[in-house]
Short mmCIF file of C-alpha atoms in Angstrom, two decimals:
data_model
loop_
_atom_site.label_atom_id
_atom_site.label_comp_id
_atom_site.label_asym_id
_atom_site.label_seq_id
_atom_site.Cartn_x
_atom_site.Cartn_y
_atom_site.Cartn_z
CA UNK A 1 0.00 0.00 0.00
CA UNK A 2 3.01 2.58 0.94
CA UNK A 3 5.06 3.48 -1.84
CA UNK A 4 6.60 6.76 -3.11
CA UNK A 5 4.42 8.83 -5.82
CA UNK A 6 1.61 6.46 -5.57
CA UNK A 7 -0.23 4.21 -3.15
CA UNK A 8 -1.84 0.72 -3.74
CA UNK A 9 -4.67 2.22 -3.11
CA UNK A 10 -4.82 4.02 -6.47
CA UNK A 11 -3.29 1.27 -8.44
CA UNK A 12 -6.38 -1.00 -7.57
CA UNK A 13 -8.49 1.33 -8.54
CA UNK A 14 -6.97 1.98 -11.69
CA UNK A 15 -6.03 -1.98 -12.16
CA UNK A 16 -10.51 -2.42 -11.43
CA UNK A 17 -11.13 0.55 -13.77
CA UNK A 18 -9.15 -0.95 -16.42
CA UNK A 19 -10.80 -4.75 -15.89
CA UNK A 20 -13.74 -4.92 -13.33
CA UNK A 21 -13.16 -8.72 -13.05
CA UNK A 22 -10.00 -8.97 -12.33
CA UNK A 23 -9.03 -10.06 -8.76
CA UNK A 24 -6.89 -7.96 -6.82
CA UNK A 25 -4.81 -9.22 -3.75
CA UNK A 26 -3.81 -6.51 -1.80
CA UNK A 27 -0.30 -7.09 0.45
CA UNK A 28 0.78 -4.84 2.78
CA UNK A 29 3.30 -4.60 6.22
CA UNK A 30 1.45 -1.38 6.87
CA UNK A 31 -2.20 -3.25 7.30
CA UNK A 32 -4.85 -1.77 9.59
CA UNK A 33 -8.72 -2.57 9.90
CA UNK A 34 -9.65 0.93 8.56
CA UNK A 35 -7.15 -0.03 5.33
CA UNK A 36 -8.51 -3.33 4.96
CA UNK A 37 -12.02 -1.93 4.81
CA UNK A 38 -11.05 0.65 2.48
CA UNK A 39 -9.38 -1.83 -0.04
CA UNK A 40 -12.36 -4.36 0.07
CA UNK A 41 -14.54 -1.62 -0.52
CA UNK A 42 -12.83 -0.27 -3.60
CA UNK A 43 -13.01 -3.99 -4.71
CA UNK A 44 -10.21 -5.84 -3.70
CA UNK A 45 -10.65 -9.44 -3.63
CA UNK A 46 -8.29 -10.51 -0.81
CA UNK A 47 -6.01 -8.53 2.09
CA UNK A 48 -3.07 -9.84 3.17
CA UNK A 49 -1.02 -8.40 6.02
CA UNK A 50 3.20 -8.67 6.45
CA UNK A 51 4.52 -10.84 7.16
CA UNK A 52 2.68 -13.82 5.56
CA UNK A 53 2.99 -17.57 5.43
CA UNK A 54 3.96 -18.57 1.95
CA UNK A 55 1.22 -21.39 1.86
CA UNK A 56 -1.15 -17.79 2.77
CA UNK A 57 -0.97 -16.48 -0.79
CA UNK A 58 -0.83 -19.73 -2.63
CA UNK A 59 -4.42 -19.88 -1.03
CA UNK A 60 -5.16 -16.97 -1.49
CA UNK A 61 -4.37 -17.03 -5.63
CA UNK A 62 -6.14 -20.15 -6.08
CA UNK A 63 -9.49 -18.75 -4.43
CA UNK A 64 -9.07 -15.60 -6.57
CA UNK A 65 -8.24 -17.81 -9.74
CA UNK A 66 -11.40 -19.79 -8.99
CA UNK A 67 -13.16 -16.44 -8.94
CA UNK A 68 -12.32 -15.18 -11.90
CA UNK A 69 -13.06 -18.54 -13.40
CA UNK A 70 -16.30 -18.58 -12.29
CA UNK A 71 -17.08 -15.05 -13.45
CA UNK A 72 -15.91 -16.08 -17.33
CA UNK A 73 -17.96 -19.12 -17.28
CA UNK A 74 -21.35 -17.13 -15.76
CA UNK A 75 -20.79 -14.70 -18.24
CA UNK A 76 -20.20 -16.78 -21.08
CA UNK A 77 -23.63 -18.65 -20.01
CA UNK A 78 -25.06 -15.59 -19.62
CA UNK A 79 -24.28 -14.22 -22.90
CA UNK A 80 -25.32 -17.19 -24.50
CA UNK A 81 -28.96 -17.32 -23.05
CA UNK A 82 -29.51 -13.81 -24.19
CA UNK A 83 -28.40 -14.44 -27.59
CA UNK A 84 -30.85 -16.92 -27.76
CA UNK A 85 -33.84 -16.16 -30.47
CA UNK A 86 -37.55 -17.18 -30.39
CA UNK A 87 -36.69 -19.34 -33.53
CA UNK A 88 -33.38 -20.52 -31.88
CA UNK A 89 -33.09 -24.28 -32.31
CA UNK A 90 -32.27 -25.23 -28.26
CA UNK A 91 -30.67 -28.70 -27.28
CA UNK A 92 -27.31 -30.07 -27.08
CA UNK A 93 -28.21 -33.94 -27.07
CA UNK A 94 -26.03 -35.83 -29.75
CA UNK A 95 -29.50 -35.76 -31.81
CA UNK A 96 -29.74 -32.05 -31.89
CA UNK A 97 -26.07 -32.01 -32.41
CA UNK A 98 -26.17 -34.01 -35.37
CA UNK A 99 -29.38 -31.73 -36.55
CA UNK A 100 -27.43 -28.70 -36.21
CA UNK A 101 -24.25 -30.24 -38.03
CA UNK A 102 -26.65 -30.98 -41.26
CA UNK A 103 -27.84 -27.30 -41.09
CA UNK A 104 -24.79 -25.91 -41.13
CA UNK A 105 -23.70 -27.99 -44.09
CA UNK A 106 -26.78 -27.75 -46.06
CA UNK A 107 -28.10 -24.47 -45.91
CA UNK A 108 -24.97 -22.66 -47.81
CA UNK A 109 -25.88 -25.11 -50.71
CA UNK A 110 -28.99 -23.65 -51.82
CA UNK A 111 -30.31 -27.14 -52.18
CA UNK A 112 -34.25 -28.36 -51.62
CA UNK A 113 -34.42 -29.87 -48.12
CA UNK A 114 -37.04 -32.32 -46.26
CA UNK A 115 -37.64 -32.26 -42.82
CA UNK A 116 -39.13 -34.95 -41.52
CA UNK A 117 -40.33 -35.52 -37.79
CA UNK A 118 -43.46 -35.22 -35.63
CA UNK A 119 -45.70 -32.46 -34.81
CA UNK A 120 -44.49 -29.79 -32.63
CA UNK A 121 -41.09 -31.20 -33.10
CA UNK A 122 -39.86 -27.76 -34.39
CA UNK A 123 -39.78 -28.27 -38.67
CA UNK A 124 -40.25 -24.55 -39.61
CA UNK A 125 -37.91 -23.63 -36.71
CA UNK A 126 -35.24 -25.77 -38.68
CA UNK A 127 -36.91 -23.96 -42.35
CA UNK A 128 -35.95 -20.69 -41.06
CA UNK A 129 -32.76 -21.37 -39.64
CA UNK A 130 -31.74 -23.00 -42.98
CA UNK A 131 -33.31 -19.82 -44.77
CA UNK A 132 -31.08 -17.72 -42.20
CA UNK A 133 -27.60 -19.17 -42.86
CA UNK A 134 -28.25 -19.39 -46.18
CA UNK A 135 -27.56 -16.91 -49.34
CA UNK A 136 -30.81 -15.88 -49.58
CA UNK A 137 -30.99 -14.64 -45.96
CA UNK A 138 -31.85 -11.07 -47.05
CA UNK A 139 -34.61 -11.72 -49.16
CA UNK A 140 -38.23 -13.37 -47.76
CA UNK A 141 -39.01 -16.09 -46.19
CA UNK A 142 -42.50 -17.17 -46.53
CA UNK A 143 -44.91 -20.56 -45.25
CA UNK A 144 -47.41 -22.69 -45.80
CA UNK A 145 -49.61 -25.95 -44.56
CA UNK A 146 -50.64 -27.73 -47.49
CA UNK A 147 -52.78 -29.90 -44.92
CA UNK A 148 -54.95 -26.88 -44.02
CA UNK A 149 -56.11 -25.52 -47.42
CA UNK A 150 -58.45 -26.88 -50.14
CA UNK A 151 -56.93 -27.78 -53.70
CA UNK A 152 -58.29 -25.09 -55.17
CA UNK A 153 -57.40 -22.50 -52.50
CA UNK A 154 -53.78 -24.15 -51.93
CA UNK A 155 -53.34 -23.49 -56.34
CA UNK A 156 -54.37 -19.89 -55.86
CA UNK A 157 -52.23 -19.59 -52.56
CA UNK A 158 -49.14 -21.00 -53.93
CA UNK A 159 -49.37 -20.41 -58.01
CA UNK A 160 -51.58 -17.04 -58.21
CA UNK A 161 -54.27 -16.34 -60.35
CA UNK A 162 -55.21 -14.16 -63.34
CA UNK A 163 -58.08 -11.79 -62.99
CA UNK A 164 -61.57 -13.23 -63.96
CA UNK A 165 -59.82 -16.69 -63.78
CA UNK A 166 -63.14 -17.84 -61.82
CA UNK A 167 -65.99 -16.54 -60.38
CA UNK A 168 -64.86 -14.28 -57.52
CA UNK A 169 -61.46 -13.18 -59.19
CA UNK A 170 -61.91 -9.64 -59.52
CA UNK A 171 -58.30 -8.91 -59.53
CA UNK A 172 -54.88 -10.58 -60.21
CA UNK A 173 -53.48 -12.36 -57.82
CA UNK A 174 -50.20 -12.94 -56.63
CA UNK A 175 -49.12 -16.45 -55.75
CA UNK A 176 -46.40 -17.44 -52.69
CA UNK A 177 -44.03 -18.66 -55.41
CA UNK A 178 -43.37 -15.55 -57.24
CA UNK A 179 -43.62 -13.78 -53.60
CA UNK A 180 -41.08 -15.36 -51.99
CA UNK A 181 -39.07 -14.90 -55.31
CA UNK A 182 -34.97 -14.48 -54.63
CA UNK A 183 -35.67 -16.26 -50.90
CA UNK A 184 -36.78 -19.09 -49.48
CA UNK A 185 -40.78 -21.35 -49.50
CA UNK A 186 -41.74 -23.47 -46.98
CA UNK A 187 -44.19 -26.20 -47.48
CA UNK A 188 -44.73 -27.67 -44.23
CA UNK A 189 -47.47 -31.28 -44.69
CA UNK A 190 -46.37 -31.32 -48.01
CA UNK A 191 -47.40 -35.34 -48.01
CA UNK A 192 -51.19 -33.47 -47.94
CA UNK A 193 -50.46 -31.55 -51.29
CA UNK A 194 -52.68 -33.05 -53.73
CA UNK A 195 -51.45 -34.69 -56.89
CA UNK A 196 -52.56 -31.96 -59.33
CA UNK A 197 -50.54 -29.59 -57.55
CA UNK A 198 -47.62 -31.78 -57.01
CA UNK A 199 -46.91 -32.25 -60.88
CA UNK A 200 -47.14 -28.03 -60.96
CA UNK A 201 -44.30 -28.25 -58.26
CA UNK A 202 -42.33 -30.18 -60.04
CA UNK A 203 -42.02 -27.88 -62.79
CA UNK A 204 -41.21 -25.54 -60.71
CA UNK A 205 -38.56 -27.29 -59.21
CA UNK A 206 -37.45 -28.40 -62.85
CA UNK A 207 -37.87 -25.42 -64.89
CA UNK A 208 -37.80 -22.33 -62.61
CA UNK A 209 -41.50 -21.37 -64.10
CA UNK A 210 -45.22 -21.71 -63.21
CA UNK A 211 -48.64 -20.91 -64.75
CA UNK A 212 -50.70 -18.70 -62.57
CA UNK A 213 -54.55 -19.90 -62.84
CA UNK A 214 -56.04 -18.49 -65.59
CA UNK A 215 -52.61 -17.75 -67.40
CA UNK A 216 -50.89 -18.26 -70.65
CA UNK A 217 -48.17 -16.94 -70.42
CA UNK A 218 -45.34 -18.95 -67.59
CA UNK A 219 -44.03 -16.69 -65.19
CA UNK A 220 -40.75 -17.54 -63.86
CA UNK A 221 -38.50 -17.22 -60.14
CA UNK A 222 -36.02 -18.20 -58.38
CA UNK A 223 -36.48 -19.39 -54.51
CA UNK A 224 -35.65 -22.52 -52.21
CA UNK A 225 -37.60 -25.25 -51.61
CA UNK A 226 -38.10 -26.23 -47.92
CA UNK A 227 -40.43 -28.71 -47.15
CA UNK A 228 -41.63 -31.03 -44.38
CA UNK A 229 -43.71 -34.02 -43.22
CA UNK A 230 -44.92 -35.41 -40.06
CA UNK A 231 -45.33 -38.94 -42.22
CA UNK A 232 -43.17 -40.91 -43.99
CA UNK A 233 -43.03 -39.28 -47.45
CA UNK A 234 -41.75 -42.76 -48.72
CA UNK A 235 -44.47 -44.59 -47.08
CA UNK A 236 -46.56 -42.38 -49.27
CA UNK A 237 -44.38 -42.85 -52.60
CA UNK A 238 -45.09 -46.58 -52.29
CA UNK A 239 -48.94 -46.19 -51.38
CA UNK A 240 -49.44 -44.17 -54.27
CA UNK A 241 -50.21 -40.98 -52.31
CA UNK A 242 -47.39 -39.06 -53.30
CA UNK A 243 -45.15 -39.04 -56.85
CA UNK A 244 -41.66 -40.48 -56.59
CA UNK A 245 -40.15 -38.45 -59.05
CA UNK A 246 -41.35 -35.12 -56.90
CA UNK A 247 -40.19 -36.91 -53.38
CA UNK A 248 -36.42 -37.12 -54.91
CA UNK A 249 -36.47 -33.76 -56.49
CA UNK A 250 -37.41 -32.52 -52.59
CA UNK A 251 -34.87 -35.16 -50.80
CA UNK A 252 -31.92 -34.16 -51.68
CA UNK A 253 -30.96 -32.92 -48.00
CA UNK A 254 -32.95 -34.90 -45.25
CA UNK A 255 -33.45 -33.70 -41.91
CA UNK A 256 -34.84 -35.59 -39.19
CA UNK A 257 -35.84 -34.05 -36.09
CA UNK A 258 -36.33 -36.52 -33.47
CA UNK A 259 -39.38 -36.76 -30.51
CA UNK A 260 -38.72 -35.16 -27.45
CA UNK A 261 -39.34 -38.37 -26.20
CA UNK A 262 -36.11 -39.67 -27.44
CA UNK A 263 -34.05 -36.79 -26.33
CA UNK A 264 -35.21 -36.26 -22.46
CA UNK A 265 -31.78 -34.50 -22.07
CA UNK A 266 -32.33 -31.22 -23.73
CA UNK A 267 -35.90 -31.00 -21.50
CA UNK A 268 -33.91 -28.76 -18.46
CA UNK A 269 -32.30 -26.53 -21.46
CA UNK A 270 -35.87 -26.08 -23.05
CA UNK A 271 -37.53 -25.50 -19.64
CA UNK A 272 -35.51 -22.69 -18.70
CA UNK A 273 -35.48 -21.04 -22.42
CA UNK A 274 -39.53 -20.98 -22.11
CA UNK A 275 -39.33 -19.74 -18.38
CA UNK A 276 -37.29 -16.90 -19.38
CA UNK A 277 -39.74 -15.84 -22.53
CA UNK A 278 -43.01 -15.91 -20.87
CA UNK A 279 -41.46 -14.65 -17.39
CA UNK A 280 -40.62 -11.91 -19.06
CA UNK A 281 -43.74 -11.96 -21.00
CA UNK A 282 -45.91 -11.83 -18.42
CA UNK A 283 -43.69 -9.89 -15.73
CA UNK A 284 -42.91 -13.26 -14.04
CA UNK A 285 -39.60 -12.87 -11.81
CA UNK A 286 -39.09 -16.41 -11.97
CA UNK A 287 -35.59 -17.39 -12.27
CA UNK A 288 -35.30 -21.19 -11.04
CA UNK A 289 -37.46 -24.38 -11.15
CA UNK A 290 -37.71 -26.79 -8.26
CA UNK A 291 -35.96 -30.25 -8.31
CA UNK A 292 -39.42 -32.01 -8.15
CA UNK A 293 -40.77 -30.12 -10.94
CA UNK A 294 -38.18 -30.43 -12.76
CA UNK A 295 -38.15 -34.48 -12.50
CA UNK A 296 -41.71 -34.03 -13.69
CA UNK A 297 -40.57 -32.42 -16.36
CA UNK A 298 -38.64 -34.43 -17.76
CA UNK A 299 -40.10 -37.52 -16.94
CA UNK A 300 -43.38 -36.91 -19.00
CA UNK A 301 -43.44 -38.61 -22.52
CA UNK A 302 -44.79 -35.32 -24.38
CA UNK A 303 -46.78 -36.52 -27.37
CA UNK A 304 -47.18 -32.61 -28.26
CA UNK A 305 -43.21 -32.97 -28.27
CA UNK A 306 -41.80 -29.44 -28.26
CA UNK A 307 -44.93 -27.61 -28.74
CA UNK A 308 -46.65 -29.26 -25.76
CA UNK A 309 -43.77 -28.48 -23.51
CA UNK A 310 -43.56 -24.65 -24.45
CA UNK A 311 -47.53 -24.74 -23.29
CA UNK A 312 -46.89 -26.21 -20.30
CA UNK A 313 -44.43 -24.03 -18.79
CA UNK A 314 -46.56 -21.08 -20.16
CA UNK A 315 -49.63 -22.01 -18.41
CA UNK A 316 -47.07 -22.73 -15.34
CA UNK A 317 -45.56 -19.44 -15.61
CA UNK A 318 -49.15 -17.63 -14.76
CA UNK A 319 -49.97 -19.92 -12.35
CA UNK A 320 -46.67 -19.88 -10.37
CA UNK A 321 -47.08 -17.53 -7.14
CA UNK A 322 -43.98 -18.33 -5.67
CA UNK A 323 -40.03 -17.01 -6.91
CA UNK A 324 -39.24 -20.54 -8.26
CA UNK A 325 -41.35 -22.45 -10.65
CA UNK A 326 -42.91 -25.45 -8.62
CA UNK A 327 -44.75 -28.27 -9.43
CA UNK A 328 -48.05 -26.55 -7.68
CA UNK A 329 -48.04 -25.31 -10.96
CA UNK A 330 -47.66 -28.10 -13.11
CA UNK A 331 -50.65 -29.35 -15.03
CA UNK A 332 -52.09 -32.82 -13.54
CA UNK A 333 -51.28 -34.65 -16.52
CA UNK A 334 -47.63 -33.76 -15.78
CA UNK A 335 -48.18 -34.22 -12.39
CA UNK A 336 -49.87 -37.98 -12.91
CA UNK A 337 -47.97 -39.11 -15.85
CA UNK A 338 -46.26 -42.12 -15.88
CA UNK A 339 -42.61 -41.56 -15.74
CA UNK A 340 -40.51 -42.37 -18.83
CA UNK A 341 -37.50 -44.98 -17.69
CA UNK A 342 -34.33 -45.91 -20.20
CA UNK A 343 -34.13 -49.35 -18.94
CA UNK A 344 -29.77 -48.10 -18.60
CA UNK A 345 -28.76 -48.00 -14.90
CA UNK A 346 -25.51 -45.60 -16.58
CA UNK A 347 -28.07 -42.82 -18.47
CA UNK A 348 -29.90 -41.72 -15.45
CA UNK A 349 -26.80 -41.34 -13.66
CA UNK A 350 -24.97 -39.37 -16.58
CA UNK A 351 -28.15 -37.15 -16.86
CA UNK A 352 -28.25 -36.05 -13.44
CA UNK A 353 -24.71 -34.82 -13.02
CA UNK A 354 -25.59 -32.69 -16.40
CA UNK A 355 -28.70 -31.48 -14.77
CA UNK A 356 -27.17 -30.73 -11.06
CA UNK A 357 -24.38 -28.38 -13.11
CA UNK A 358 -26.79 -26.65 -15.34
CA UNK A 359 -29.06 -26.00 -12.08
CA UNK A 360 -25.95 -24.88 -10.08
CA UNK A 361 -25.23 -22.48 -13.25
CA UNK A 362 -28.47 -20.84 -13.23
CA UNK A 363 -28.60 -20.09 -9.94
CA UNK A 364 -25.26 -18.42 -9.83
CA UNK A 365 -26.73 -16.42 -12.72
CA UNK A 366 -29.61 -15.69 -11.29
CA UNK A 367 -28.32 -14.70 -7.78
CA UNK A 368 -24.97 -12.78 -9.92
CA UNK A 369 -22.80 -15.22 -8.49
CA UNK A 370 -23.90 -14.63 -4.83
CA UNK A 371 -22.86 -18.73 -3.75
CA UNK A 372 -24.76 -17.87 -0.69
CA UNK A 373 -27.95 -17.26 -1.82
CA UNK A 374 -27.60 -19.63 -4.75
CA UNK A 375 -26.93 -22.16 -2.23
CA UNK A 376 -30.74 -21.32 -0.72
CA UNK A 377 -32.43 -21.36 -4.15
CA UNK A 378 -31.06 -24.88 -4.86
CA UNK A 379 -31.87 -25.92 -1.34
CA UNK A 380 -28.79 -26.80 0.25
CA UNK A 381 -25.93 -25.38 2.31
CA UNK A 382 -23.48 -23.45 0.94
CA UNK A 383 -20.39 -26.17 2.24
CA UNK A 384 -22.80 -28.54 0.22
CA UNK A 385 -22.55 -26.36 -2.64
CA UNK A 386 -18.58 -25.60 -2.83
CA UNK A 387 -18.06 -29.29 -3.29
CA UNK A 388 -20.34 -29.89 -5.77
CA UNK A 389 -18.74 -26.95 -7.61
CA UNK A 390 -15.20 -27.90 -7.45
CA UNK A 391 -16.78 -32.12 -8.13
CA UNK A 392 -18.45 -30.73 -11.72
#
């Protein structure tokens, strides 16, 4: 602290100005109370006093090394979860993984892609992420259910019409295909599309032009095909349902987004993505779930995969009365379900060691890294929780 033309005191300030993170041990043979105050109140993260045991500061630099460690990891986290999107593709199971890795390698391509998977598994979240990292990212992205239009209201949607094509035309039309010309279509159920319509696509996917109803005259664009199914497209090719040459054309990249049912690992992840959008949606200070909701959680089999999920800890959200998500809230089908089991004696293991960390994570995010209090959201002592720190 003593030295000629400047003290320590000023250096830590100017060392904290210069990095706010950085841990400062402050050593000094001229230590007091009232200068020990003073340096922990500028921000110091240690005080040692002259003399000093060696074995003292070795201590001492580990502790503040384990700090500073802990503040780069909270704040990567931290960073990460507020980069994350509505339309962000969440999970970090070797499924997802693999998902991602096709993404990234398809979507620079600018080739047709088919996702396949169940309802509410996430297909147009995959359609726009493709459209996103893709070349066409600037220009529009537009969607459709061919599953929840007639024929002749899907042709109009999708192709256009002319004016006075039929009765009730009283103007021209334009259809999605020239619309989302320059970006990117997505044709989500397109195993509903009838055949009519799927011999038009096909031109379009071989030629580059279309016939608007009504028209002579072909009009032509240039856009990426995205489609998807929630049944298997080559199921359909064999039944008849659905033309081979048009499922080939639209295979060329397959994606295959798996039930949440098969991936009960990326259920905490998803959970705490959904709590943070509709906490803050509906002014919700709710940072943390409890262990037994939690299990519930991701125990349930979710038929509604993704989709049901994301309604379930919405509806828990307004119900919750309490600062941590409970399973008060929980629906009674959560609440009743039978619990899924993986028939492995290693996976449950392996999953709750990944589950404890994340927890531990989010509530030294949530409390900014105050182990104390962290220590009373999870429920356990704060010796308890040093251990299982340094153990993960």
């Amino acid at each position: 602290l003593k030295m000629p033309h400047i003290n320590g005191g000023e250096i830590l300030k100017a060392a904290l100005k210069k990095d706010p993170d950085l841990p400062v041990i402050v050593i000094t043979g001229h230590g007091s109370i009232d200068s020990a105050i003073e340096a922990m109140k500028v921000g110091a993260h240690d005080y040692i006093q002259k003399p000093f045991d060696p074995e003292e500061l070795i201590l001492a630099v580990r502790k503040a090394e384990e700090h500073f460690g802990l503040i780069k990891k909270n704040r990567e986290l931290s960073a990460q979860l507020a980069t994350i999107k509505a339309d962000e593709l969440i999970g970090a199971s070797a499924a997802m993984r693999e998902v991602k890795s096709i993404i990234s390698r398809a979507a620079p391509l600018d080739v047709t892609v088919l996702i396949s998977g169940e309802t509410g598994t996430g297909k147009e979240l995959v359609a726009r992420l493709i459209h996103r990292a893709s070349r066409r990212a600037g220009a529009r992205f537009l969607a459709i259910n061919c599953g929840g239009l007639s024929e002749t209201l899907l042709d109009s949607e999708l192709f256009g019409h002319e004016k006075g094509a039929f009765t009730g035309a009283s103007q021209q039309k334009t259809g999605l295909l020239e619309a989302a010309d320059g970006g990117s279509l997505f044709l989500d159920e397109i195993n509903s599309m009838p055949h009519s319509l799927q011999i038009k696509l096909l031109r379009v996917l071989q030629e580059g032009s279309f016939l608007r109803v009504g028209a002579t005259r072909e009009t032509s664009c240039d856009l990426r095909i995205i489609s998807a199914t929630n049944a298997d497209l080559k199921a359909c090719v064999k039944e008849g349902s659905f033309r081979d040459d048009l499922y080939y054309r639209l295979h060329v990249m397959n994606i295959h987004l798996p039930p949440l049912r098969e991936r009960h690992e990326d259920i905490p992840e998803l959970c705490y993505h959904f709590l943070a959008k509709y906490g803050a949606r509906y002014g919700k200070d709710i940072k943390v779930i409890s262990d037994r909701a939690l299990e519930l959680l991701c125990g349930a089999q979710w038929p509604g995969n993704v989709r049901e999920l994301e309604n379930v800890i919405s509806r828990a959200v307004i119900m919750e009365e309490s600062a941590s998500l409970t399973d008060i809230a929980l629906p009674e089908e959560i609440k009743t379900t039978k619990q899924s089991s993986t028939g492995n004696t290693d996976l449950p293991v392996m999953r709750l060691n990944e589950m404890e960390q994340f927890m531990i994570k989010k509530a030294l995010i949530a409390t900014g890294n105050n182990k104390a209090r962290a220590a009373q959201l999870l429920g356990i002592d704060s010796s308890t929780l040093w251990r299982k720190m340094k153990k993960l």
